[in-house]
Amino acid sequence: MPASYSAGMIKPVYIRAARAICAQETFPQNELPDQLADATNNTLFYKHPEYSKYFTIMQLRRMSRITRTGLVAAIECLADAGIKKPEAIITGTGKGSITDTEKFIRNIQEFKEGTLNPTPFIQSTYNSLNGLISLHHDTSCYNTTFVHRGHSLELALTDAMLLFNEGSIENALVGSFEEISPEHFIIKQKLGYWKKEPVSCKELLAVETPGSIAGEGTFFFVLQKGPEGAMAKLHAMRLLFEPTEEILTEAIKQLLEDHQLSSGDIDLVFLGDNGDIRHKGNYMAVAGMFSNEVHVQGFKQACGEFDTAAGFALWLAVLAAKNQRIYEGLTIRQGNRPSYKNILIYNNYNGQQHSIYLVQQAH
C-alpha cells in the first residue's frame, strides 16, 4: 500500500441508491431515526430486518448472520435503483464472516481435522456474499471483493470508478459488510481497540481515554455514470497510510484545490472520531481547517468502530445531499450553512488507514 493514493483524477460517479443496516433503525424507512440506540457492553449490534419477507425458513437455516444482512441490503438497494441485474458487484470487507470463520475453526478442533461440515467454510470466505448476490439476481457480471482492512470499501469504490472511467459498465452495486462476535470483541479488546470502562454512545466523543466501542454494519450503493435520478455525486476520494497531521491537512487542502474548491466551499463535514484519545488530534486538526459556519458531525457514536464504518458516513452524506437534512444527535459543532452542497468525510481506522471523501449534490 503506498503512503497515499488519490482517486481524484478519476471521473466522478453518481450514487443512485443507498441502503444501510447497522445498530440503528435505518433500514425500514432508509433514514436515521431521531432517537439513537445505545451500546450494550460497549458494542453496537445490528438491528436486523424482517428476513422472513425475503427468504424461506429453509433458506434462512443455510445462511449466516452476515450473508442474510448483506443480501437483504443489496436486494433493496438494487430495487430502489430499479435495476434487476447490475453490471458489476464489488464489495469491501475487513474481516468477512467472523462467525463462520470461528465456527469452522472450532469444528477443526472438535472433529480433529476429520469430516467437517462444509457450510461454515464456504460462508467464511470473503466473497461468499458476492456469490449469493450474483445467484439471487441471476447474473455472471464482474464480481470482486476487496479485503484491505480500513481501506476495503474505498478500494471497492475506486475499482468501480475505474470501470466507469474505461467505459466498461453503466452501473455497479458497491458495498461493504462487517460483523462483531464475542470472541472477536475479546481479541480486539486485548489489542487495545475498545474502552475498558462502560461508555454511553452519547458520551463517547467526550471521554478522553484510549479505545472506542465496537460496531457492525452493512452498506450498499448503486453507482451510475450519469446524474439522471441520482441522490448524490461521489466527486473524489483520497487514501493515506499513517500520515502526520500536517500531511493529512495538506492532502485535504490539495484535494479541494484539485476540484476548484476551498475550505470555505464545504458546508458539512463528517468526522470518524471514535472517542479514542490517541487519534483525537487528527480529527481536531481537520475540524480546525473549517470555519464555525461549517456543520461538523460525527457518525461512530451511532454505528461504532469497525473496518468499513466509513460506509455509514457515505450513506449519511448521500441522504444529506438528497434530503438537505442533518441529524441533531450527531452534531459535534453546529454551523449555520442553510444547505449541504459540498460534503467532506474524513475517517481513519486505528490511526493507520485514512480516507477522505468529497460528496456533492447530484444536481
Coordinates of C-alpha atoms in Angstrom, one line a residue:
M1 CA 0.0 0.0 0.0
P2 CA 1.5 3.4 -1.0
A3 CA 1.7 6.2 1.6
S4 CA -1.1 7.9 -0.3
Y5 CA -3.4 7.3 -3.2
S6 CA -5.8 9.6 -4.9
A7 CA -8.9 8.7 -6.9
G8 CA -9.3 12.4 -7.6
M9 CA -8.3 12.3 -11.2
I10 CA -10.9 9.6 -12.0
K11 CA -14.2 11.0 -13.3
P12 CA -16.9 11.4 -10.6
V13 CA -19.7 8.9 -10.3
Y14 CA -23.3 9.3 -9.2
I15 CA -25.0 7.4 -6.4
R16 CA -28.5 6.4 -7.5
A17 CA -29.4 4.4 -4.4
A18 CA -28.0 3.8 -0.9
R19 CA -29.0 1.4 1.9
A20 CA -27.7 0.8 5.4
I21 CA -28.2 -1.9 8.0
C22 CA -26.5 -1.2 11.3
A23 CA -27.2 -0.7 15.0
Q24 CA -29.8 2.0 14.3
E25 CA -33.3 1.5 12.8
T26 CA -32.1 2.7 9.4
F27 CA -33.4 0.0 7.1
P28 CA -37.3 0.2 7.1
Q29 CA -37.5 3.9 6.1
N30 CA -34.0 4.3 4.8
E31 CA -33.2 7.2 7.2
L32 CA -31.7 7.7 10.6
P33 CA -34.2 7.9 13.5
D34 CA -34.1 10.9 15.8
Q35 CA -33.7 8.6 18.9
L36 CA -30.4 6.6 18.6
A37 CA -29.9 3.2 20.2
D38 CA -27.2 2.9 22.8
A39 CA -24.4 0.4 23.1
T40 CA -24.6 -2.8 25.1
N41 CA -21.3 -3.7 26.9
N42 CA -19.5 -1.2 24.6
T43 CA -20.9 -2.8 21.5
L44 CA -23.5 -1.6 19.0
F45 CA -25.2 -4.7 17.4
Y46 CA -27.2 -4.9 14.2
K47 CA -30.9 -4.0 14.2
H48 CA -31.9 -6.9 11.9
P49 CA -34.6 -6.5 9.2
E50 CA -37.5 -9.0 9.0
Y51 CA -35.7 -11.7 7.0
S52 CA -38.9 -13.8 6.5
K53 CA -40.1 -11.2 3.9
Y54 CA -37.1 -12.2 1.7
F55 CA -36.2 -15.9 2.4
T56 CA -37.9 -19.2 3.3
I57 CA -37.2 -20.9 6.6
M58 CA -35.1 -23.5 4.7
Q59 CA -33.0 -20.7 3.0
L60 CA -32.5 -18.9 6.4
R61 CA -31.2 -22.1 8.0
R62 CA -28.4 -22.2 5.5
M63 CA -27.5 -18.5 5.6
S64 CA -25.1 -16.9 8.1
R65 CA -25.8 -13.7 10.0
I66 CA -23.7 -11.6 7.7
T67 CA -25.0 -13.1 4.4
R68 CA -28.6 -12.5 5.5
T69 CA -27.9 -8.9 6.3
G70 CA -25.8 -8.3 3.2
L71 CA -28.1 -9.9 0.7
V72 CA -31.2 -8.1 2.1
A73 CA -29.4 -4.7 1.8
A74 CA -28.2 -5.5 -1.7
I75 CA -31.7 -6.6 -2.8
E76 CA -33.4 -3.4 -1.5
C77 CA -30.6 -1.1 -2.9
L78 CA -31.0 -2.6 -6.4
A79 CA -34.8 -2.4 -6.1
D80 CA -34.6 1.3 -5.1
A81 CA -32.5 1.9 -8.3
G82 CA -34.8 -0.1 -10.5
I83 CA -32.0 -2.4 -11.6
K84 CA -32.6 -6.2 -11.8
K85 CA -29.1 -7.2 -13.0
P86 CA -26.2 -5.0 -12.0
E87 CA -23.2 -4.8 -14.4
A88 CA -20.7 -5.2 -11.6
I89 CA -20.9 -6.4 -8.0
I90 CA -17.9 -5.0 -5.9
T91 CA -17.6 -5.2 -2.1
G92 CA -15.1 -4.5 0.6
T93 CA -14.7 -6.1 4.0
G94 CA -12.1 -6.1 6.7
K95 CA -13.0 -9.5 8.2
G96 CA -15.8 -11.1 6.3
S97 CA -18.0 -13.5 8.1
I98 CA -16.3 -13.7 11.5
T99 CA -19.0 -16.0 12.9
D100 CA -18.5 -18.7 10.2
T101 CA -14.7 -18.4 10.4
E102 CA -14.8 -19.1 14.2
K103 CA -17.3 -22.0 13.7
F104 CA -15.1 -23.6 11.1
I105 CA -12.0 -23.4 13.3
R106 CA -14.0 -24.8 16.3
N107 CA -15.1 -27.7 14.0
I108 CA -11.5 -28.5 13.0
Q109 CA -10.6 -28.7 16.7
E110 CA -13.7 -30.7 17.7
F111 CA -13.5 -33.3 14.9
K112 CA -9.7 -33.4 14.9
E113 CA -9.5 -32.3 11.3
G114 CA -11.8 -35.2 10.3
T115 CA -15.1 -35.0 8.4
L116 CA -16.2 -31.3 8.6
N117 CA -19.4 -29.6 7.7
P118 CA -18.5 -27.6 4.5
T119 CA -21.1 -24.8 5.1
P120 CA -19.1 -22.7 7.7
F121 CA -16.0 -22.9 5.4
I122 CA -18.0 -21.9 2.3
Q123 CA -19.6 -19.0 4.1
S124 CA -16.4 -17.9 5.8
T125 CA -14.8 -16.9 2.5
Y126 CA -14.7 -13.2 2.0
N127 CA -16.5 -13.3 -1.4
S128 CA -19.4 -15.6 -0.3
L129 CA -21.8 -12.7 -0.1
N130 CA -20.9 -11.5 -3.6
G131 CA -21.7 -15.0 -4.9
L132 CA -25.1 -15.0 -3.2
I133 CA -26.0 -11.6 -4.6
S134 CA -25.0 -12.8 -8.1
L135 CA -27.0 -16.0 -7.8
H136 CA -30.1 -14.2 -6.4
H137 CA -30.1 -11.8 -9.4
D138 CA -29.1 -14.4 -11.9
T139 CA -26.1 -12.6 -13.3
S140 CA -22.5 -13.5 -14.1
C141 CA -21.2 -9.9 -14.2
Y142 CA -17.8 -8.6 -12.9
N143 CA -17.6 -9.7 -9.3
T144 CA -14.9 -8.8 -6.9
T145 CA -14.3 -8.4 -3.1
F146 CA -11.5 -6.2 -1.6
V147 CA -10.1 -7.2 1.8
H148 CA -7.8 -4.3 2.9
R149 CA -8.8 -3.5 6.5
G150 CA -9.7 0.2 6.8
H151 CA -9.5 0.8 3.0
S152 CA -11.6 -2.1 1.9
L153 CA -14.7 0.0 0.9
E154 CA -12.6 2.7 -0.6
L155 CA -10.8 0.3 -2.9
A156 CA -14.1 -1.2 -3.9
L157 CA -15.4 2.2 -4.8
T158 CA -12.2 3.0 -6.7
D159 CA -12.4 -0.2 -8.7
A160 CA -16.0 0.8 -9.7
M161 CA -14.8 4.3 -10.7
L162 CA -12.0 2.8 -12.8
L163 CA -14.6 0.6 -14.6
F164 CA -16.8 3.6 -15.3
N165 CA -13.7 5.6 -16.4
E166 CA -12.7 3.0 -19.1
G167 CA -16.3 2.7 -20.2
S168 CA -16.8 -1.0 -19.2
I169 CA -20.0 -0.6 -17.3
E170 CA -23.1 1.8 -16.9
N171 CA -23.9 0.8 -13.3
A172 CA -22.4 -1.0 -10.4
L173 CA -23.5 -2.4 -7.0
V174 CA -20.8 -1.4 -4.5
G175 CA -21.0 -2.2 -0.7
S176 CA -19.3 -3.2 2.5
F177 CA -20.1 -5.6 5.3
E178 CA -18.8 -6.3 8.8
E179 CA -19.8 -8.1 12.0
I180 CA -18.6 -8.4 15.5
S181 CA -18.7 -11.6 17.6
P182 CA -18.0 -12.1 21.3
E183 CA -14.7 -13.9 20.6
H184 CA -13.6 -11.2 18.1
F185 CA -14.5 -8.5 20.7
I186 CA -12.2 -10.1 23.2
I187 CA -9.3 -10.4 20.7
K188 CA -9.5 -6.7 19.8
Q189 CA -10.0 -5.8 23.5
K190 CA -6.6 -7.3 24.2
L191 CA -5.2 -5.3 21.3
G192 CA -6.5 -2.1 22.9
Y193 CA -9.2 -1.3 20.4
W194 CA -12.0 -0.9 23.0
K195 CA -12.5 1.3 26.1
K196 CA -12.0 -0.5 29.4
E197 CA -14.8 1.4 31.1
P198 CA -18.5 1.2 30.1
V199 CA -19.4 4.2 27.9
S200 CA -22.7 5.5 26.6
C201 CA -22.8 6.5 22.9
K202 CA -23.9 10.0 23.9
E203 CA -20.7 10.4 25.9
L204 CA -18.3 8.6 23.5
L205 CA -16.7 11.6 22.0
A206 CA -16.2 13.4 25.3
V207 CA -14.5 10.6 27.2
E208 CA -10.7 11.2 27.0
T209 CA -9.4 7.6 27.3
P210 CA -7.9 5.2 24.8
G211 CA -10.2 2.9 22.8
S212 CA -13.7 3.1 21.3
I213 CA -16.9 1.0 21.2
A214 CA -17.3 -1.9 18.8
G215 CA -19.9 -1.9 16.0
E216 CA -21.0 -3.6 12.8
G217 CA -22.7 -2.5 9.6
T218 CA -23.6 -3.3 6.0
F219 CA -23.9 -0.6 3.4
F220 CA -24.7 -0.8 -0.3
F221 CA -24.8 1.8 -3.1
V222 CA -25.8 1.7 -6.7
L223 CA -23.4 3.8 -8.7
Q224 CA -24.0 5.1 -12.2
K225 CA -22.2 7.1 -14.8
G226 CA -24.7 10.0 -15.3
P227 CA -26.7 12.3 -13.0
E228 CA -30.2 11.1 -14.0
G229 CA -32.2 10.2 -10.9
A230 CA -29.1 10.3 -8.7
M231 CA -29.2 11.0 -5.0
A232 CA -25.6 12.4 -4.8
K233 CA -22.3 12.6 -6.6
L234 CA -19.1 11.0 -5.3
H235 CA -16.7 13.6 -6.7
A236 CA -13.3 12.3 -5.4
M237 CA -11.5 10.3 -2.7
R238 CA -8.0 10.4 -1.2
L239 CA -6.5 7.5 0.7
L240 CA -3.5 7.9 3.1
F241 CA -1.5 5.5 5.2
E242 CA -0.3 6.7 8.6
P243 CA 0.1 10.4 7.6
T244 CA 1.2 13.1 10.0
E245 CA -1.4 15.8 10.9
E246 CA 0.5 18.2 8.5
I247 CA 0.4 15.7 5.6
L248 CA -3.3 15.0 6.4
T249 CA -4.5 18.6 6.3
E250 CA -2.3 19.3 3.2
A251 CA -3.9 16.3 1.5
I252 CA -7.4 17.7 2.2
K253 CA -6.4 21.1 1.0
Q254 CA -4.9 19.7 -2.2
L255 CA -8.0 17.5 -2.8
L256 CA -10.2 20.6 -2.6
E257 CA -7.9 22.7 -4.8
D258 CA -7.8 19.9 -7.4
H259 CA -11.5 20.3 -7.8
Q260 CA -11.5 24.2 -7.7
L261 CA -12.8 24.3 -4.1
S262 CA -11.5 25.7 -0.8
S263 CA -12.4 25.0 2.8
G264 CA -14.9 27.9 2.6
D265 CA -16.9 26.0 0.0
I266 CA -17.5 23.0 2.3
D267 CA -20.9 23.0 4.0
L268 CA -20.8 19.8 6.1
V269 CA -18.0 17.7 7.5
F270 CA -18.4 14.1 8.8
L271 CA -15.6 13.0 11.1
G272 CA -14.9 9.4 12.1
D273 CA -13.9 10.4 15.6
N274 CA -14.4 7.2 17.7
G275 CA -13.6 8.7 21.1
D276 CA -10.1 7.2 21.2
I277 CA -7.9 9.9 22.7
R278 CA -4.9 8.5 20.7
H279 CA -6.4 9.7 17.4
K280 CA -8.3 12.8 18.6
G281 CA -5.5 15.1 17.2
N282 CA -6.2 14.1 13.6
Y283 CA -9.9 15.0 13.9
M284 CA -9.3 18.2 15.7
A285 CA -6.8 19.2 13.0
V286 CA -9.3 18.5 10.2
A287 CA -12.2 20.3 12.1
G288 CA -9.9 23.3 12.6
M289 CA -9.5 23.7 8.8
F290 CA -13.1 24.8 8.5
S291 CA -14.8 28.0 9.9
N292 CA -17.5 27.9 12.6
E293 CA -20.1 28.3 9.8
V294 CA -19.5 24.8 8.6
H295 CA -21.5 22.0 10.3
V296 CA -19.3 19.3 11.8
Q297 CA -20.8 15.9 12.7
G298 CA -19.6 12.5 13.9
F299 CA -21.0 9.1 13.0
K300 CA -19.3 6.5 15.1
Q301 CA -21.4 7.3 18.1
A302 CA -24.3 5.8 16.1
C303 CA -22.6 2.8 14.4
G304 CA -19.5 2.0 16.5
E305 CA -16.0 1.3 15.2
F306 CA -15.2 -1.3 12.5
D307 CA -13.0 -1.6 9.4
T308 CA -15.6 -0.3 7.0
A309 CA -17.5 2.2 9.2
A310 CA -16.9 4.9 6.5
G311 CA -19.8 3.3 4.7
F312 CA -22.2 4.7 7.3
A313 CA -20.7 8.2 6.8
L314 CA -21.1 7.8 3.0
W315 CA -24.8 6.7 3.5
L316 CA -25.4 9.8 5.8
A317 CA -23.7 12.1 3.3
V318 CA -25.8 10.8 0.4
L319 CA -29.0 11.4 2.5
A320 CA -27.8 14.9 3.5
A321 CA -27.2 15.8 -0.1
K322 CA -30.5 14.5 -1.3
N323 CA -32.8 15.4 1.6
Q324 CA -30.9 18.5 2.7
R325 CA -31.2 17.3 6.3
I326 CA -28.7 16.5 9.0
Y327 CA -29.3 14.8 12.4
E328 CA -29.0 16.8 15.6
G329 CA -27.8 13.7 17.6
L330 CA -24.6 13.5 15.5
T331 CA -23.6 17.2 15.9
I332 CA -20.1 17.9 17.1
R333 CA -20.1 21.6 16.1
Q334 CA -23.3 23.4 15.0
G335 CA -22.7 25.6 11.9
N336 CA -25.1 27.9 10.1
R337 CA -24.9 26.8 6.5
P338 CA -28.5 26.6 5.2
S339 CA -27.8 23.9 2.6
Y340 CA -25.4 21.0 2.1
K341 CA -24.0 21.1 -1.4
N342 CA -20.4 20.1 -0.7
I343 CA -19.8 17.4 2.0
L344 CA -16.4 16.2 3.2
I345 CA -15.9 12.9 5.0
Y346 CA -12.7 12.1 6.9
N347 CA -12.2 8.8 8.6
N348 CA -9.3 6.8 9.9
Y349 CA -9.2 3.2 11.1
N350 CA -6.9 2.6 14.1
G351 CA -4.7 5.5 13.1
Q352 CA -3.4 3.7 10.0
Q353 CA -5.8 3.8 7.0
H354 CA -7.1 7.3 6.5
S355 CA -9.8 8.1 3.9
I356 CA -11.2 11.4 2.6
Y357 CA -14.3 11.6 0.5
L358 CA -15.8 14.6 -1.4
V359 CA -19.5 14.2 -1.9
Q360 CA -21.7 16.7 -3.7
Q361 CA -25.3 17.3 -4.6
A362 CA -26.2 15.5 -7.8
H363 CA -27.8 18.4 -9.5

